[in-house]
Short mmCIF file of C-alpha atoms and ligand atoms in Angstrom, two decimals:
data_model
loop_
_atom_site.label_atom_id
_atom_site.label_comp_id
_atom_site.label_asym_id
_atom_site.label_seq_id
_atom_site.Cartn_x
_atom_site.Cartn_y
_atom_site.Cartn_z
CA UNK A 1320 -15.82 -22.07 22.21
CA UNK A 1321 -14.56 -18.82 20.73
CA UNK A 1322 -11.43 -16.99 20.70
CA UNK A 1323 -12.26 -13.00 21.66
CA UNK A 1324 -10.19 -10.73 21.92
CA UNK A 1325 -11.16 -7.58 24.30
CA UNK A 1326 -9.73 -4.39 24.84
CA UNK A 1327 -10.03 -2.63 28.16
CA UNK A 1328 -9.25 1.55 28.14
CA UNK A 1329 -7.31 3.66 30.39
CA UNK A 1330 -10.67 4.59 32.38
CA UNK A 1331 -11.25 1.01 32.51
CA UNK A 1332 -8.34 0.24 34.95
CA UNK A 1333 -8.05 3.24 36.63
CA UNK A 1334 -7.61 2.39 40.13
CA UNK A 1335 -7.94 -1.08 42.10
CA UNK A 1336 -11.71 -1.09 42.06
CA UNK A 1337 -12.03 -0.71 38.12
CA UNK A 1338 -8.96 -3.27 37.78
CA UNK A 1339 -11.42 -5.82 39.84
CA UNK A 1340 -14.18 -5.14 38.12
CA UNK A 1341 -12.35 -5.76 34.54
CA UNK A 1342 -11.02 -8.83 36.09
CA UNK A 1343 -14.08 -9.80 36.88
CA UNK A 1344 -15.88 -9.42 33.61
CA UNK A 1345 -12.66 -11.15 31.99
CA UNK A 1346 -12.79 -14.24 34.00
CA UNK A 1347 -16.74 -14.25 33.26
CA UNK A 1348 -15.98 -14.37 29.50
CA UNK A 1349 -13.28 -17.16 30.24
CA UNK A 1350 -15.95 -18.96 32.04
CA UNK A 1351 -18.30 -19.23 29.61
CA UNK A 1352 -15.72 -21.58 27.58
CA UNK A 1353 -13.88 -18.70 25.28
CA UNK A 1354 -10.48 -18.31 24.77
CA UNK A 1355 -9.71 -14.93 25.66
CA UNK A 1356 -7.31 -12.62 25.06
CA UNK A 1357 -7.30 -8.57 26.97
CA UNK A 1358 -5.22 -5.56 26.01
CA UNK A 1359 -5.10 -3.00 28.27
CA UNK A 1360 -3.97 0.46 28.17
CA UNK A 1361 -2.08 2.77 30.49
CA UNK A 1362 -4.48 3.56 34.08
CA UNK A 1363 -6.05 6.94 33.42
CA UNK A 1364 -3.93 9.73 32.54
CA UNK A 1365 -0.85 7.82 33.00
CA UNK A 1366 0.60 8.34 29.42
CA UNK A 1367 -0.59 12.37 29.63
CA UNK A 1368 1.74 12.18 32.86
CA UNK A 1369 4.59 10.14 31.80
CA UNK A 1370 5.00 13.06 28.78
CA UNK A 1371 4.66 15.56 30.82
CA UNK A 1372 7.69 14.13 33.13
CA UNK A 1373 9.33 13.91 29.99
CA UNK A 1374 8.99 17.38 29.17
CA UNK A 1375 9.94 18.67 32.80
CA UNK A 1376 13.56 16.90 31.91
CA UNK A 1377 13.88 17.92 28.73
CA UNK A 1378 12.01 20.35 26.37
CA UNK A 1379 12.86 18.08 23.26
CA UNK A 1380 12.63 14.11 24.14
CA UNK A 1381 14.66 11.97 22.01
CA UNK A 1382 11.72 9.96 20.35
CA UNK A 1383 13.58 6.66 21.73
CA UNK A 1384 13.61 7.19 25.26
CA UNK A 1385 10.14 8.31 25.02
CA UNK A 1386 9.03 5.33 23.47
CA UNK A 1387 11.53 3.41 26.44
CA UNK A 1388 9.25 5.40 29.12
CA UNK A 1389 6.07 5.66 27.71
CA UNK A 1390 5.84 1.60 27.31
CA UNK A 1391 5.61 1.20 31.03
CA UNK A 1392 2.13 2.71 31.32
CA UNK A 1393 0.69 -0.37 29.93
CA UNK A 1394 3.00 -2.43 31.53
CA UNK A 1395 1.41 -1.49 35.13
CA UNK A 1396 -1.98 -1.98 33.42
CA UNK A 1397 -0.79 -5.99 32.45
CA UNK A 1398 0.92 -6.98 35.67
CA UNK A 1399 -2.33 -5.42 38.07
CA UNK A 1400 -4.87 -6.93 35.94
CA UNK A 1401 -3.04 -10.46 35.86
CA UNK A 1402 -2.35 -10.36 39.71
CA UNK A 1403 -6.49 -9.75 39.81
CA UNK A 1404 -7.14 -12.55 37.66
CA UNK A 1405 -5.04 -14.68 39.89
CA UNK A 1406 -6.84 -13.93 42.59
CA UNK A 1407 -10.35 -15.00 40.75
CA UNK A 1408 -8.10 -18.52 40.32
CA UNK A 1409 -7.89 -18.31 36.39
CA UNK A 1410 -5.27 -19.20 35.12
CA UNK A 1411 -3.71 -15.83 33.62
CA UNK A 1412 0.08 -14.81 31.98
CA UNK A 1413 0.84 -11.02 31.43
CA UNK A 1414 3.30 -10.04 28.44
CA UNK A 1415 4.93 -6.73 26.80
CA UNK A 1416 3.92 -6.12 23.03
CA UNK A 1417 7.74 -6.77 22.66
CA UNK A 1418 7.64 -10.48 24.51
CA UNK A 1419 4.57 -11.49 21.80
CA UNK A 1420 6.23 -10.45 18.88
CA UNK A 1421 4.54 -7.66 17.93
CA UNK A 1422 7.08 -6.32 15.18
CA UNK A 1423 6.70 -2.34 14.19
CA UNK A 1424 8.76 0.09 12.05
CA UNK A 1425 11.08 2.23 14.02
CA UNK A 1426 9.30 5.21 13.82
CA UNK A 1427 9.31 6.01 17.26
CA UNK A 1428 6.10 7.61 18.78
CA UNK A 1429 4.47 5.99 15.75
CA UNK A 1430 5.19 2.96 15.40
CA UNK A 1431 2.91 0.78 12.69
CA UNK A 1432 2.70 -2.63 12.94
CA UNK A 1433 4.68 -4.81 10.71
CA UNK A 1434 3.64 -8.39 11.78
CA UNK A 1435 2.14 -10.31 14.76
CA UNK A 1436 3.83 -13.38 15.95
CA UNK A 1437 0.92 -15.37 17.39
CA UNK A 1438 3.75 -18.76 18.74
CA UNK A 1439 3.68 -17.61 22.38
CA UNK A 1440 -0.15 -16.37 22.59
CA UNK A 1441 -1.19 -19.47 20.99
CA UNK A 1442 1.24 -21.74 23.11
CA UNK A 1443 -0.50 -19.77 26.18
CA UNK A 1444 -4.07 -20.31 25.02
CA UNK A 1445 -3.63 -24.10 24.65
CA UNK A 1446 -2.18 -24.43 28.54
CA UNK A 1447 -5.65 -22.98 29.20
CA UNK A 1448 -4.22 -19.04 30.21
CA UNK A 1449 -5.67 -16.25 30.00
CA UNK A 1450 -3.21 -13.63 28.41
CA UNK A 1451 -2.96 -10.05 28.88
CA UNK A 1452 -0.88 -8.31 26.55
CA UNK A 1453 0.06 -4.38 26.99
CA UNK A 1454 -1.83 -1.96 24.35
CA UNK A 1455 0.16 0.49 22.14
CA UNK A 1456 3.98 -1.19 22.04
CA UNK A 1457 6.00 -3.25 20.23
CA UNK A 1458 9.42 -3.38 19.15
CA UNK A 1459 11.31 -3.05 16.17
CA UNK A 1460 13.33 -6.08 14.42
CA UNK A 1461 16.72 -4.91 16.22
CA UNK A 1462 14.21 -5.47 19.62
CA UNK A 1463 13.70 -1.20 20.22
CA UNK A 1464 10.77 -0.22 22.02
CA UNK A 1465 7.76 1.20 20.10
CA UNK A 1466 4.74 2.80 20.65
CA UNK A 1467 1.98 3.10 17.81
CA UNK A 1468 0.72 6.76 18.59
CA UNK A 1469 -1.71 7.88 20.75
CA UNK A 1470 -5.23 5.78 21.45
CA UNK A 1471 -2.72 3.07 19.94
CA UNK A 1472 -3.97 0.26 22.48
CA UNK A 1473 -7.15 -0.26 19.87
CA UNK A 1474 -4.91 -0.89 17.47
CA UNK A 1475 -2.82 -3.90 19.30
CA UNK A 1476 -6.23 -5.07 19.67
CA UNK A 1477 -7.23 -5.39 16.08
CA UNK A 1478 -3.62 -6.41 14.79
CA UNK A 1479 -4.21 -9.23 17.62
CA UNK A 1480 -7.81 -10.28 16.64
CA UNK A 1481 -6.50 -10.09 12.88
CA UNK A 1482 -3.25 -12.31 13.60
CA UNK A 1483 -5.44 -14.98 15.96
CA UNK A 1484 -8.39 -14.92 13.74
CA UNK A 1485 -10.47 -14.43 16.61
CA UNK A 1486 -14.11 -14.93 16.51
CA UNK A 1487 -14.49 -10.91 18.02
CA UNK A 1488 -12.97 -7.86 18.79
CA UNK A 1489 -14.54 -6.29 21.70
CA UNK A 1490 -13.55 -2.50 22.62
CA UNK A 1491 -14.61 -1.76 26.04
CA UNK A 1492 -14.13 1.95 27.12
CA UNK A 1493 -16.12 4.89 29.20
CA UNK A 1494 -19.02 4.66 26.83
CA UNK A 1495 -22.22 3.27 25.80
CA UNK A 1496 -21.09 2.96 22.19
CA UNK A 1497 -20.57 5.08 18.77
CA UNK A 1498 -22.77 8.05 18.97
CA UNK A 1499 -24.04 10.36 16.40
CA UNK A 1500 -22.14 13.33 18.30
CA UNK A 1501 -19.85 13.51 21.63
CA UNK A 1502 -22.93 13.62 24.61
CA UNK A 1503 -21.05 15.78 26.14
CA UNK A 1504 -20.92 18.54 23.28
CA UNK A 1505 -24.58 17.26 22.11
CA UNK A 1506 -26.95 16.01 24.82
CA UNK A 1507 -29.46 14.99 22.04
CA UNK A 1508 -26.50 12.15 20.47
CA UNK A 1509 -27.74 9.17 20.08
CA UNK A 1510 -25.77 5.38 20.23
CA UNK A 1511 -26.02 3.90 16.39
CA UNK A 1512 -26.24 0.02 16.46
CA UNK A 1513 -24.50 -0.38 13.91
CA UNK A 1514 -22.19 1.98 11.49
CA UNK A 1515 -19.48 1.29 8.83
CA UNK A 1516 -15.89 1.22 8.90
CA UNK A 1517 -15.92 4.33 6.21
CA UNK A 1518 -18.05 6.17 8.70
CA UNK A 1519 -16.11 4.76 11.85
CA UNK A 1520 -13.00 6.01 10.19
CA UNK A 1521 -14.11 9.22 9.28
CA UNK A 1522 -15.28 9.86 12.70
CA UNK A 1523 -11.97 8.65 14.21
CA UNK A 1524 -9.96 10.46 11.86
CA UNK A 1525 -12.28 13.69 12.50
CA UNK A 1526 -12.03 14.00 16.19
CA UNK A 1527 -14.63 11.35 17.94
CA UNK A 1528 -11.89 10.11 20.50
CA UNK A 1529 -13.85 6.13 21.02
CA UNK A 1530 -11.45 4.44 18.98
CA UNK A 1531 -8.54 5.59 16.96
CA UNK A 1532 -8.41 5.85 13.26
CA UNK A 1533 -5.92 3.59 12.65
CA UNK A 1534 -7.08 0.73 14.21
CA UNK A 1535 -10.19 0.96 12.44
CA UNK A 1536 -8.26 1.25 8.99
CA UNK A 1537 -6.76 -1.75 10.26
CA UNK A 1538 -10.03 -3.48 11.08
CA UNK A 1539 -11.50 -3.23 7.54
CA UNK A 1540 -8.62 -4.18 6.11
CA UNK A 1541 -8.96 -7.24 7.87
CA UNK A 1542 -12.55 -7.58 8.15
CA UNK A 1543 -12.32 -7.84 11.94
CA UNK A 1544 -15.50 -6.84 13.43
CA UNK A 1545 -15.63 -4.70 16.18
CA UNK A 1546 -17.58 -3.72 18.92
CA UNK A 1547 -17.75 -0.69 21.07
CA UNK A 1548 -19.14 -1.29 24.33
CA UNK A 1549 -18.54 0.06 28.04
CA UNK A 1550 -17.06 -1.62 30.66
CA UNK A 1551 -19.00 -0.11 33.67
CA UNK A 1552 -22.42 -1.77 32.45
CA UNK A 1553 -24.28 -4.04 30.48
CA UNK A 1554 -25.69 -2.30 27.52
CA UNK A 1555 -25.60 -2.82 23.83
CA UNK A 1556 -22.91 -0.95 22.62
CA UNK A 1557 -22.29 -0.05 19.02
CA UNK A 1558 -20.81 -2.77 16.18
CA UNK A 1559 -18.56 -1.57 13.34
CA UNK A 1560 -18.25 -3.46 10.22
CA UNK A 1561 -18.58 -3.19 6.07
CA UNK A 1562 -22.47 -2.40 5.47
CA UNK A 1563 -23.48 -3.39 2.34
CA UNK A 1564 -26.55 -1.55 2.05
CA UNK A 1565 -25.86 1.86 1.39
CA UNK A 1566 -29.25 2.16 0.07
CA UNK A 1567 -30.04 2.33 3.50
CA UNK A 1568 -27.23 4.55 4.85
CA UNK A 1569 -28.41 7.63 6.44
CA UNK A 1570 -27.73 10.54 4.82
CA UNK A 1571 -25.66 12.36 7.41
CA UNK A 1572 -24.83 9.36 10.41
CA UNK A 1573 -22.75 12.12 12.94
CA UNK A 1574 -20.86 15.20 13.38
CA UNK A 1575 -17.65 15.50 14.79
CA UNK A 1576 -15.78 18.21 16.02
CA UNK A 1577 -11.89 18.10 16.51
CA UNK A 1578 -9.70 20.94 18.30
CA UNK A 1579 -6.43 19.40 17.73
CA UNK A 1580 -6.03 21.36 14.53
CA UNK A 1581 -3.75 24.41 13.79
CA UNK A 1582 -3.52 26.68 10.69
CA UNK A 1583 -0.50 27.43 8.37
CA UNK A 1584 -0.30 29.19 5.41
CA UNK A 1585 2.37 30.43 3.30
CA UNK A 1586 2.23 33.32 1.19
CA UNK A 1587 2.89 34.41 -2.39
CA UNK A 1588 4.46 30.76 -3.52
CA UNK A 1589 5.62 30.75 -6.84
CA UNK A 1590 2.92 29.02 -9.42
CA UNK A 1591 5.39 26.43 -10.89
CA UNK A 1592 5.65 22.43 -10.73
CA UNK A 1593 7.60 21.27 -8.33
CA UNK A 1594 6.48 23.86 -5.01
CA UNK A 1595 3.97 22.01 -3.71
CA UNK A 1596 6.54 18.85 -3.49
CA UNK A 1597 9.17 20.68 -2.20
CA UNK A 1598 7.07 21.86 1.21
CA UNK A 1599 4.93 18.47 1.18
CA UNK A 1600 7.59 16.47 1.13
CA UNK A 1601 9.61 18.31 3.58
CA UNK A 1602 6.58 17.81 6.25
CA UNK A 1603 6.14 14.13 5.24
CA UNK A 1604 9.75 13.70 6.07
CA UNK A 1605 9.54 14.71 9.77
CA UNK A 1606 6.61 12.71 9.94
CA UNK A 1607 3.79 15.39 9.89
CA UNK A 1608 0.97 14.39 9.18
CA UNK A 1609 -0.96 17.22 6.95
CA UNK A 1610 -5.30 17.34 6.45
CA UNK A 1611 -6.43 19.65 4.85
CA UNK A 1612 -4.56 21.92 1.60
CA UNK A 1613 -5.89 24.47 -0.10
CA UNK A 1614 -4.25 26.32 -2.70
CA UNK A 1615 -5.71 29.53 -3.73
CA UNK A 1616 -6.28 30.82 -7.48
CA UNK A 1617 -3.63 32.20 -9.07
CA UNK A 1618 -2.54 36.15 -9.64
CA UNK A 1619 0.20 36.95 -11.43
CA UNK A 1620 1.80 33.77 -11.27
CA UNK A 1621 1.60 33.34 -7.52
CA UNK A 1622 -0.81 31.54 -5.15
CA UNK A 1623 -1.29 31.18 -1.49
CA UNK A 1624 -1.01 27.03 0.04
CA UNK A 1625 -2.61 26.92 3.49
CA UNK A 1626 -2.96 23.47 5.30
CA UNK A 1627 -3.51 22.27 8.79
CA UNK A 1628 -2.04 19.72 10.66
CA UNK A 1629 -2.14 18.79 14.36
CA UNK A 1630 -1.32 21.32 17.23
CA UNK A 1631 1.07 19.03 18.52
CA UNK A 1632 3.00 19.12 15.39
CA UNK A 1633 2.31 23.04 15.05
CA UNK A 1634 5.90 24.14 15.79
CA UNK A 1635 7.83 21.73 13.89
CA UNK A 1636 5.51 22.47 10.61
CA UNK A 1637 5.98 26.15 11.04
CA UNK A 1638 10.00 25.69 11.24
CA UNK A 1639 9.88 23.18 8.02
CA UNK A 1640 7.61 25.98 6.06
CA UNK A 1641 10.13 28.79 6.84
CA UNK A 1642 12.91 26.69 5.53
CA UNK A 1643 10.80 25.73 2.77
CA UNK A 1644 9.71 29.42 2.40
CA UNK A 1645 13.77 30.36 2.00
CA UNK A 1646 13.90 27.80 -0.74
CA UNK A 1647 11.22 28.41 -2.93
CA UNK A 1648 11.13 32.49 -2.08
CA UNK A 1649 7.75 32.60 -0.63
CA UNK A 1650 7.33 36.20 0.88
CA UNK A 1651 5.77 35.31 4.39
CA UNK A 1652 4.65 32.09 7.20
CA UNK A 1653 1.67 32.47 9.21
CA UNK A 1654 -0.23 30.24 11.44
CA UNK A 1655 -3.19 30.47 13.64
CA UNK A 1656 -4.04 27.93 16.30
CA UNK A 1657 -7.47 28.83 17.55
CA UNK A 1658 -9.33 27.31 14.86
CA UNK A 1659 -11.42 24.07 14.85
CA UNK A 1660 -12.72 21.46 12.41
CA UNK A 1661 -16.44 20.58 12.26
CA UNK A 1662 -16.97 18.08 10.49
CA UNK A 1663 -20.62 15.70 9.19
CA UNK A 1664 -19.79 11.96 7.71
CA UNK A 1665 -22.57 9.64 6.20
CA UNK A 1666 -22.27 6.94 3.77
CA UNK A 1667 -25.41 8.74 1.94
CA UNK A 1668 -23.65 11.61 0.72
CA UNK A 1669 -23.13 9.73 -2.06
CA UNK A 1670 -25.93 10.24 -3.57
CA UNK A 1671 -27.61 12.85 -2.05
CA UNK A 1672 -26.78 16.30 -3.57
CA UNK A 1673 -26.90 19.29 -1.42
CA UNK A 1674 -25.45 17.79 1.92
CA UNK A 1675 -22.89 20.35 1.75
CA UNK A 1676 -24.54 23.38 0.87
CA UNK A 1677 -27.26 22.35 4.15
CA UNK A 1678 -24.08 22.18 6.07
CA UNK A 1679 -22.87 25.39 5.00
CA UNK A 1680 -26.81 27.41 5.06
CA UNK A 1681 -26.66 25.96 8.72
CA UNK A 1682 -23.40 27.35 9.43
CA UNK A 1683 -24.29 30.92 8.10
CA UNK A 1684 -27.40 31.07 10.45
CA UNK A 1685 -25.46 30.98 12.84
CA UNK A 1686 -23.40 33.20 11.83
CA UNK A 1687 -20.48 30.99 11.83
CA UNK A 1688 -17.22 31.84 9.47
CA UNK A 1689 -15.68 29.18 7.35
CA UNK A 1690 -12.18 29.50 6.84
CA UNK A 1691 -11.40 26.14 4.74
CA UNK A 1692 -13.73 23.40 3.77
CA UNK A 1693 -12.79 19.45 2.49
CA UNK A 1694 -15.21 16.97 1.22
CA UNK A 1695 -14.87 13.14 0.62
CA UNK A 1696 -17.65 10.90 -0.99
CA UNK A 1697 -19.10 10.79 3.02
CA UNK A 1698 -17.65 13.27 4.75
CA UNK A 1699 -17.81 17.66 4.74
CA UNK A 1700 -14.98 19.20 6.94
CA UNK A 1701 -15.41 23.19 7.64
CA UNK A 1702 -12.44 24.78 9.60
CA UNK A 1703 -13.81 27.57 12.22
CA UNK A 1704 -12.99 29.12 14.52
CA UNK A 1705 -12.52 27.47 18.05
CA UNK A 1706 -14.80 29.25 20.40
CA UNK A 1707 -17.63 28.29 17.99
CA UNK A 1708 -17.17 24.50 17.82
CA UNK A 1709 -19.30 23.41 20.27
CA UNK A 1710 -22.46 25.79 18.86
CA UNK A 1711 -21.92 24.34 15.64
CA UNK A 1712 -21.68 21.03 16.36
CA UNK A 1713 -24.86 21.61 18.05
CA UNK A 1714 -26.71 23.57 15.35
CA UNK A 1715 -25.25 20.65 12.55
CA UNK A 1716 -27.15 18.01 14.88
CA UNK A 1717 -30.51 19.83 15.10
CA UNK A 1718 -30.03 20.32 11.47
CA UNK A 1719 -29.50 16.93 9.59
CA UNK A 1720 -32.36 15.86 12.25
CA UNK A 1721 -29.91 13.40 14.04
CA UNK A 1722 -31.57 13.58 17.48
CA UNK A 1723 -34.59 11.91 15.76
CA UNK A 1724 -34.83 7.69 15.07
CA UNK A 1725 -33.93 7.45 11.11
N1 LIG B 2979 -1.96 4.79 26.82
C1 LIG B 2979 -1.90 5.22 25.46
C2 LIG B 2979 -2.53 6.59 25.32
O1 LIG B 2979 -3.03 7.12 26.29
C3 LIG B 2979 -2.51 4.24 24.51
C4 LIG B 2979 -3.98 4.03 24.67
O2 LIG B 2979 -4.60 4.51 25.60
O3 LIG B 2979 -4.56 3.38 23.80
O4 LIG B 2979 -2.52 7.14 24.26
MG1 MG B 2980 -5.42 6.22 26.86
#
């Protein structure tokens, strides 16, 4: 008997039918003498709506009662799927992030998980349940409602699998698997069998929506293996976990493209210690999250900064970097949100010279601009301009050969 935890996506339970069918494949699991333990998220575009409702009321949210409305998505999701599982006669209990004791901070919106209280799940396993526990909320130690960001229900599901040491962490969602591009933007992608939580998190991070980057963070740090499979069929789907042989890693293993990205740069900064704190800090403090900073050389004692951060937190980062601007006596703001990040990851860059400048010749045949580039150890991030994302990410594919078996 093992203990599994599996994690069923908005698409997953979106409508009666699809709430069957995961009850279904639940109770088969459960049947074959595992312990098991479902998240669920929010039924389709639930959580999309539920903001936008938000919005209609009030232009500015307080995080709080977002948090307060955005936590009953999943909560639909727990209480359908458990009435399902009744049906099938298992056994079943649905609970809130909040009634398992899944402590967070209180940054609203945000949440991270502090600690996982595994008393009640465990008490609910031994009486033979089935327990489905709502994705993406917790609550703080004074008992506020949390959520843990966007794509967040991945992440209850590793914190979970961590806390229970279960035997697997299964991700089930609208696809096959990890691919080496979105099929949609590259019809040539292929599914990877296997790929490392480096890559994995690279390819989160960058833009590849299967799981999100924090719950893979999350899932090396506690060695909790996952895999990606879909829930409307049987196939092999795609396992993530620490690969040892990097020998072996391929060069380049995907590309990624990412169009939640905006521009900001600030003009003539002075070139003294202390400037670059000043506006970092100030974003860190209303919890933006910046990628990519370059600073330009220096002329006469000034330099440009530009960085990018989300679109979603475009508008608050421009108002921080004109107060910041004021402070330090920069001479101008600007910020452009039509641009795109295109990015290649592969735990072979390592050691393989010239992966960027193949990235780059490819670019320039096709005539494509770069506005800012990033490197890691296995990644190469080019900022472009939107409307050519999806030829790039194209022309990067046919280049590093990815359509073809390694
Ligand atoms: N329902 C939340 C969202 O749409 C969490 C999740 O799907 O994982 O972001
Ligand atoms: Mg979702």
């Amino acid at each position: 008997m093992a203990l599994i935890v599996q994690k069923y996506g908005g698409t997953s339970v979106d409508g009666p039918e699809r709430v069957k069918n995961v009850a279904r494949r639940v109770v088969e699991t459960r049947r074959a003498g595992h312990q098991v333990v479902v998240v669920v998220s929010a039924p389709g575009d639930t959580t999309d709506r539920l903001i936008a409702m938000a919005k209609e009321i009030s232009p500015n949210p307080p995080a709080r009662e977002l948090d307060m409305l955005l936590a009953t998505g999943e909560q639909m999701s727990i209480a359908l799927l458990a009435m399902a599982i009744q049906d099938l006669g298992e056994p079943v209990i649905s609970l809130t992030g909040p009634q398992v004791g899944i402590l967070t901070d209180g940054v609203h919106t945000k949440a991270r998980i502090l600690e996982v209280n595994c008393t009640r799940l465990r008490r609910e396993l031994e009486a033979g349940k089935i327990v489905i526990v709502a994705g993406f909320q917790g609550a703080t130690p004074d008992n506020e409602i949390t959520t843990l960001g966007r794509g967040g229900s991945d992440t209850t599901a590793v914190a979970l699998a961590a806390a229970l040491k279960a035997d697997l962490c299964q991700i089930y969602t609208d696809v096959d698997g990890v691919y080496t591009a979105d099929p949609r933007v590259v019809p040539e992608a292929r599914k990877l069998s296997c790929i490392s939580y480096d890559e994995m998190l690279e390819l989160a991070s960058l833009g590849a929506k299967v799981l999100q980057a924090r719950s893979v963070e999350f899932a090396k740090l506690h060695k909790v293996v996952l895999e990606v499979r879909s829930s409307f069929n049987n196939n092999e789907g795609t396992i993530v976990k620490e690969v040892q042989d990097m020998e072996k890693a391929m060069v380049v293993t995907g590309v990624a493209g990412d169009r939640n990205v905006a521009r900001i740069a600030i003009y003539d900064v002075p070139d003294r210690p202390g400037i670059a704190r000043a506006l970092f800090e100030a974003l860190a403090k209303e919890n933006i999250n910046v990628d990519m900073i370059v600073q330009s050389a220096m002329r006469d004692g000034i330099n440009d900064i530009a960085f990018t951060v989300a679109r979603d937190d475009l508008a608050k980062a421009v108002e921080v970097t004109e107060r910041v601007k004021e402070q330090i006596g920069a001479s101008a703001v600007a910020y452009d949100d039509k641009v795109a990040k295109v990015s290649i990851v592969g735990a072979g860059m390592i050691t393989n010279p010239g992966v960027a400048a193949g990235m780059f010749a490819c670019l320039a045949e096709e005539g494509i601009n770069i506005h800012m580039i990033s490197t890691s150890e296995i990644k190469v991030s080019c900022i472009i301009d939107e409307e050519h994302l999806t030829r790039a990410m194209q022309a990067l594919h046919k280049w590093f050969r990815l359509d073809q078996e390694a």
